[in-house]
CSV table of C-alpha atoms in Angstrom, one decimal:
chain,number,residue,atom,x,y,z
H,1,UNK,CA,-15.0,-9.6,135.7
H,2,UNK,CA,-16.1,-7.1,138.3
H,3,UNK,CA,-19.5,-5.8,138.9
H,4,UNK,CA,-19.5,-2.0,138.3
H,5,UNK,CA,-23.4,-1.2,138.0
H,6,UNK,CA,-26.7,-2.2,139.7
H,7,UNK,CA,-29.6,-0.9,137.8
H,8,UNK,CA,-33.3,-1.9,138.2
H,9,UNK,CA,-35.1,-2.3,134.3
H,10,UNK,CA,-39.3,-2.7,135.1
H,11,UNK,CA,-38.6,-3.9,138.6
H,12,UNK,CA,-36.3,-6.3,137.3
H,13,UNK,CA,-32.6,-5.8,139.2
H,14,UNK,CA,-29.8,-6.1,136.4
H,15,UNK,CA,-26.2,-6.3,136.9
H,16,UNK,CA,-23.7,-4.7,134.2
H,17,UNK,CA,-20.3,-6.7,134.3
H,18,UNK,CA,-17.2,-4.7,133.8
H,19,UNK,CA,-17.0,-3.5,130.6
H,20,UNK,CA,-15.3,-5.1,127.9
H,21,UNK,CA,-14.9,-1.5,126.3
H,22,UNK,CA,-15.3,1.5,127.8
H,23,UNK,CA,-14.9,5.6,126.3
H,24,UNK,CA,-12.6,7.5,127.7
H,25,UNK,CA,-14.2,10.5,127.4
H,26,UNK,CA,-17.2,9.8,129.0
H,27,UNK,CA,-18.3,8.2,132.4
H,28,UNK,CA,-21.7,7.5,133.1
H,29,UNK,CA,-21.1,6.1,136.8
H,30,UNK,CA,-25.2,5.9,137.7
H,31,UNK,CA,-28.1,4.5,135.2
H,32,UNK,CA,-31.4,5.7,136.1
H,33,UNK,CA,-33.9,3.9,133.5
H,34,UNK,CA,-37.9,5.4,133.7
H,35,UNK,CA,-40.5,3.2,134.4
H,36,UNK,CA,-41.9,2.2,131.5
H,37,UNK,CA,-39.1,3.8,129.7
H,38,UNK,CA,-38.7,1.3,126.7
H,39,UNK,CA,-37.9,3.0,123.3
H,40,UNK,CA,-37.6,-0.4,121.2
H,41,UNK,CA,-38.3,-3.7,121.9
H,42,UNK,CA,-37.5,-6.3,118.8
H,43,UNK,CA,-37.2,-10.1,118.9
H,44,UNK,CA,-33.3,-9.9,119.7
H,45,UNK,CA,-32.9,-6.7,121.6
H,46,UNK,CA,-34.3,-3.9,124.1
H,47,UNK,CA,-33.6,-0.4,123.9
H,48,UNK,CA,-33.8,1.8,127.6
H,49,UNK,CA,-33.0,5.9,127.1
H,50,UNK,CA,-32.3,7.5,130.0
H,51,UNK,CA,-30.7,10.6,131.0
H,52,UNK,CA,-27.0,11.3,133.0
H,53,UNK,CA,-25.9,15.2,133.6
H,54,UNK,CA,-28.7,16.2,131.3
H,55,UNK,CA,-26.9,14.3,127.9
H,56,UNK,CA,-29.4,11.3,126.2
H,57,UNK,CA,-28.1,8.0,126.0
H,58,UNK,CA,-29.6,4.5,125.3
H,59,UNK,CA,-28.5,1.0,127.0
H,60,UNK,CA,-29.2,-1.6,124.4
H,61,UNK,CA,-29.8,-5.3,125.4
H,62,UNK,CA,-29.1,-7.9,123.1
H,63,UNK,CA,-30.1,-11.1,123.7
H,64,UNK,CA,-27.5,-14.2,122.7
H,65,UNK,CA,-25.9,-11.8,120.3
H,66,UNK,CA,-24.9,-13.5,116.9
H,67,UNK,CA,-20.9,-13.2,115.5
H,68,UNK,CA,-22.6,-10.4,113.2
H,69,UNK,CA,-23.6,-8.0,116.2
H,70,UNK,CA,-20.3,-8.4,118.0
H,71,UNK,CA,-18.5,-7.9,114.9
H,72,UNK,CA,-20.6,-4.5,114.6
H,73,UNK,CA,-19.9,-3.7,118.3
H,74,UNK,CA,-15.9,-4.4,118.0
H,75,UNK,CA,-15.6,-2.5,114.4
H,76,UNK,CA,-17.7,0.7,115.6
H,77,UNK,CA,-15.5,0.7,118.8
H,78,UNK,CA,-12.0,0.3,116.5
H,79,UNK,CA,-13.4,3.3,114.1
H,80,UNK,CA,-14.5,5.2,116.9
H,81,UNK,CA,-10.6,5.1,118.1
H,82,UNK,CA,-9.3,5.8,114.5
H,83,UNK,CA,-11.9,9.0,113.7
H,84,UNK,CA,-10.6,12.8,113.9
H,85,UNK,CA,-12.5,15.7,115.5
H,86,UNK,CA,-14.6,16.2,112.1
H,87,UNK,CA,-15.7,12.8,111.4
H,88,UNK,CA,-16.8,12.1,115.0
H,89,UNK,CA,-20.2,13.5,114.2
H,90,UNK,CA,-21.3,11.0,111.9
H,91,UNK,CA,-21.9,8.1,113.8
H,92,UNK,CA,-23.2,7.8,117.3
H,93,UNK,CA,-20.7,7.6,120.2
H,94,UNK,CA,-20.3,4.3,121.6
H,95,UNK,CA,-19.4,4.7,125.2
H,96,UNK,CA,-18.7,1.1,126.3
H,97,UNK,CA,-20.2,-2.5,126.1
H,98,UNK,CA,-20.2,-5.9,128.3
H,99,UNK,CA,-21.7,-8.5,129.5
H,100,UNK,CA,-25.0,-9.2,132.2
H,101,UNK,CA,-24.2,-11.1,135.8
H,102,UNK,CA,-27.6,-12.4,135.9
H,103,UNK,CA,-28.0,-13.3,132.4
H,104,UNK,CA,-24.4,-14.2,130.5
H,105,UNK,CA,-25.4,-14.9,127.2
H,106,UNK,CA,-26.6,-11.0,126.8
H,107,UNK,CA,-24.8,-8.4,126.2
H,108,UNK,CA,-25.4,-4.7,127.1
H,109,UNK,CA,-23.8,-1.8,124.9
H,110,UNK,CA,-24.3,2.0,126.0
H,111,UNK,CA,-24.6,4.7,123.3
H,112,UNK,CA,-25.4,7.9,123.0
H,113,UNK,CA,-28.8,8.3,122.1
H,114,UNK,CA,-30.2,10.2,118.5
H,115,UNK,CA,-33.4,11.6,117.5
H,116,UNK,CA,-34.9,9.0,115.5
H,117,UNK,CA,-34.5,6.8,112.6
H,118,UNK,CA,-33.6,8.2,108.8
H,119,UNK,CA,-37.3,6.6,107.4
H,120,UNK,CA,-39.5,7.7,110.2
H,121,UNK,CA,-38.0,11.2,110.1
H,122,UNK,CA,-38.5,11.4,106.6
H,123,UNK,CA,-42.1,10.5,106.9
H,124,UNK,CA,-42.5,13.3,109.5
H,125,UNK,CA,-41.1,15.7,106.8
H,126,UNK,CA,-43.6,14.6,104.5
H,127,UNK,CA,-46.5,15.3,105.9
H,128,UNK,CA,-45.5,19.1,106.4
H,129,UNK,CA,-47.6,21.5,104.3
H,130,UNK,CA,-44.1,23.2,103.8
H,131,UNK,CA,-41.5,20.8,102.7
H,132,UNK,CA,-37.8,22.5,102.3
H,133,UNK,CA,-35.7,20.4,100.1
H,134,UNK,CA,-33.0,21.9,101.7
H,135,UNK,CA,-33.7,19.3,104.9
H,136,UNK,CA,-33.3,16.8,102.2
H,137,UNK,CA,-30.5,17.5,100.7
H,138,UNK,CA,-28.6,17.6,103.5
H,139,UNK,CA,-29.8,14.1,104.2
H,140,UNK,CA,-28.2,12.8,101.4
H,141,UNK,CA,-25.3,15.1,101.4
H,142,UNK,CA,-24.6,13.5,105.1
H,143,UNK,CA,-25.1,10.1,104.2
H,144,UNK,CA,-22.7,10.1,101.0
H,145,UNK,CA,-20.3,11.6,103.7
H,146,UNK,CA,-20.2,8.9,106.6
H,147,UNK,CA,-20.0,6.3,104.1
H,148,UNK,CA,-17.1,7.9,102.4
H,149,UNK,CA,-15.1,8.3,105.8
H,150,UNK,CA,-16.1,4.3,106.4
H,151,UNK,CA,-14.6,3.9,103.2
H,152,UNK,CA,-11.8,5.9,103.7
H,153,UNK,CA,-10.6,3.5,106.3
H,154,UNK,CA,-10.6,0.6,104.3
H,155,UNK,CA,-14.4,-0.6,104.5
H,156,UNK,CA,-17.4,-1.4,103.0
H,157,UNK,CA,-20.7,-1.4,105.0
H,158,UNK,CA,-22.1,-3.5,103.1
H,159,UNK,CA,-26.1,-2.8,104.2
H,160,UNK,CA,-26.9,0.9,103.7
H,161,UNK,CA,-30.8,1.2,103.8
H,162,UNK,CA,-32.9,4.6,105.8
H,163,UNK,CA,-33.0,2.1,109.0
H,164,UNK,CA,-29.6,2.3,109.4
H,165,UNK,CA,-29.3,5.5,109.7
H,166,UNK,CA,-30.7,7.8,112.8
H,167,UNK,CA,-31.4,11.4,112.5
H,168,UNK,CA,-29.9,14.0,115.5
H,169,UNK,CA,-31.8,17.3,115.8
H,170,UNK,CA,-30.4,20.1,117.6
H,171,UNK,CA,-33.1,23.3,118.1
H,172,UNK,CA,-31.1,26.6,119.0
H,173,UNK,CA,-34.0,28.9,119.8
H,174,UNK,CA,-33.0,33.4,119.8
H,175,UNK,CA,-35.7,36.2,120.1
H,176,UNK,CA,-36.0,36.0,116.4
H,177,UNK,CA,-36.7,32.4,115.0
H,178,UNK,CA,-36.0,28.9,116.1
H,179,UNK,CA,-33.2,27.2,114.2
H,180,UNK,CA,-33.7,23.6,113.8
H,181,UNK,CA,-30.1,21.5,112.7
H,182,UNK,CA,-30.1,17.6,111.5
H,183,UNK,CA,-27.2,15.4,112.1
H,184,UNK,CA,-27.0,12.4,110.2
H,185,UNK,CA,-25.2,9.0,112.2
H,186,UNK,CA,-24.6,5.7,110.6
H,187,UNK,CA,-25.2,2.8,112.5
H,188,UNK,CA,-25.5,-1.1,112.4
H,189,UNK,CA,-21.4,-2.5,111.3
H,190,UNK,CA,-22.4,-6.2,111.4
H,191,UNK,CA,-22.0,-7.1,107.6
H,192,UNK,CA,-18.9,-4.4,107.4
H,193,UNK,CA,-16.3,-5.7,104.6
H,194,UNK,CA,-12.8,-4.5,104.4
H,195,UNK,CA,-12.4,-2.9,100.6
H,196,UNK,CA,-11.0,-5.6,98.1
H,197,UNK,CA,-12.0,-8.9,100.1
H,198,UNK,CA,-13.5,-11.6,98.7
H,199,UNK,CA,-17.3,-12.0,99.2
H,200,UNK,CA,-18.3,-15.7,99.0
H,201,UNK,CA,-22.2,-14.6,99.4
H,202,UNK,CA,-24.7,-11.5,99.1
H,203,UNK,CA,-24.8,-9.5,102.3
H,204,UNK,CA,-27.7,-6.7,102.9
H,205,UNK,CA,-31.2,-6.6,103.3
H,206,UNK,CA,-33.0,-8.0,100.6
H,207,UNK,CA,-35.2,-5.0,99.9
H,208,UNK,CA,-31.9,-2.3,99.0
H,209,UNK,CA,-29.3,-5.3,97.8
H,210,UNK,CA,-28.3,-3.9,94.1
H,211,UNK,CA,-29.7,-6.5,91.6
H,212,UNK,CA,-26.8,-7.0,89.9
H,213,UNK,CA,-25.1,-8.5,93.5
């Protein structure tokens, strides 16, 4: 492997290995993370956004990622190469992945970076004074959809609950009103089943697996 990118994380120099995968449509050739600029910091992973010619993106950490992350890393990136123009838009682009010089056991993975997750934006709907179910019902309408396209390629996702899902928002602003557009993404492909396999065990989060599983 050669090293492509020096970045500094809270004072804290970080080389990104070449990647392993990497988009051809996109190159992000300088990472400029803000101090302080963490969006999500879990037990097995950090989230960074930053910017690059005025686009959002994310650079995810994972620390000694499982089999079930890098199988959700290699399945979104095989999708990804199999998706037409019209199914692109429902899940988040994954722009390319590796490994860390300094730290080998972690893994980084670049993405581009959505509004916020399906249950936290649903919350902020709620407490409107003004709810329009039409915000909802596109909701649902887009999350039937980018399960049937995972379907439609052979899969199961096998762990569909509102975390799993992020919410884009797009605001197109005129002289007469402000227009405000959601874009539903699936994310999250580690317990991903092809269609027809054999399941030797439950998979899902407790909390949303059907009972009858």
């Amino acid at each position: 492997n050669i090293e492509i990118k020096k970045i500094k994380i809270n004072n804290k120099n970080i080389t990104l290995m070449k990647p392993i995968y990497k988009s051809t449509l996109y190159h992000i050739n300088k990472i400029n993370i803000p101090k302080n600029g963490k969006k999500f910091q879990g037990a097995f992973s950090q989230v960074y956004p930053f910017e690059h010619e005025e686009q959002n993106y994310i650079l995810k950490i994972i620390n000694d990622p499982k089999e079930k992350e890098i199988k959700g890393i290699e399945f979104h990136r095989d999708l990804q190469k199999k998706l037409k123009n019209n199914e692109r838009e429902y899940f988040c682009y994954l722009i390319e992945y590796g490994k860390i010089k300094e730290e080998p056991h972690k893994f980084y993975v670049i993405m581009e970076d959505c509004f916020k997750e399906l249950n936290n934006y649903i919350d902020t709907l709620t407490k409107r004074t003004n709810i329009d179910l039409k915000n909802y019902q596109s909701l649902l309408i887009d999350c039937v959809k980018s399960i049937q396209i995972i379907h439609k390629y052979g899969y199961l996702h096998l762990d569909i609950k509102p975390e799993n899902f992020l919410v884009d928002v797009y605001i197109y602003e005129n002289n007469i009103k402000k227009n405000i557009i959601t874009q539903l993404k699936v994310i999250d492909f580690g317990f991903v089943k092809k269609i027809n396999t054999e399941a030797k065990s439950v998979f899902g989060t407790m909390l949303y697996i059907d009972m009858d599983s």
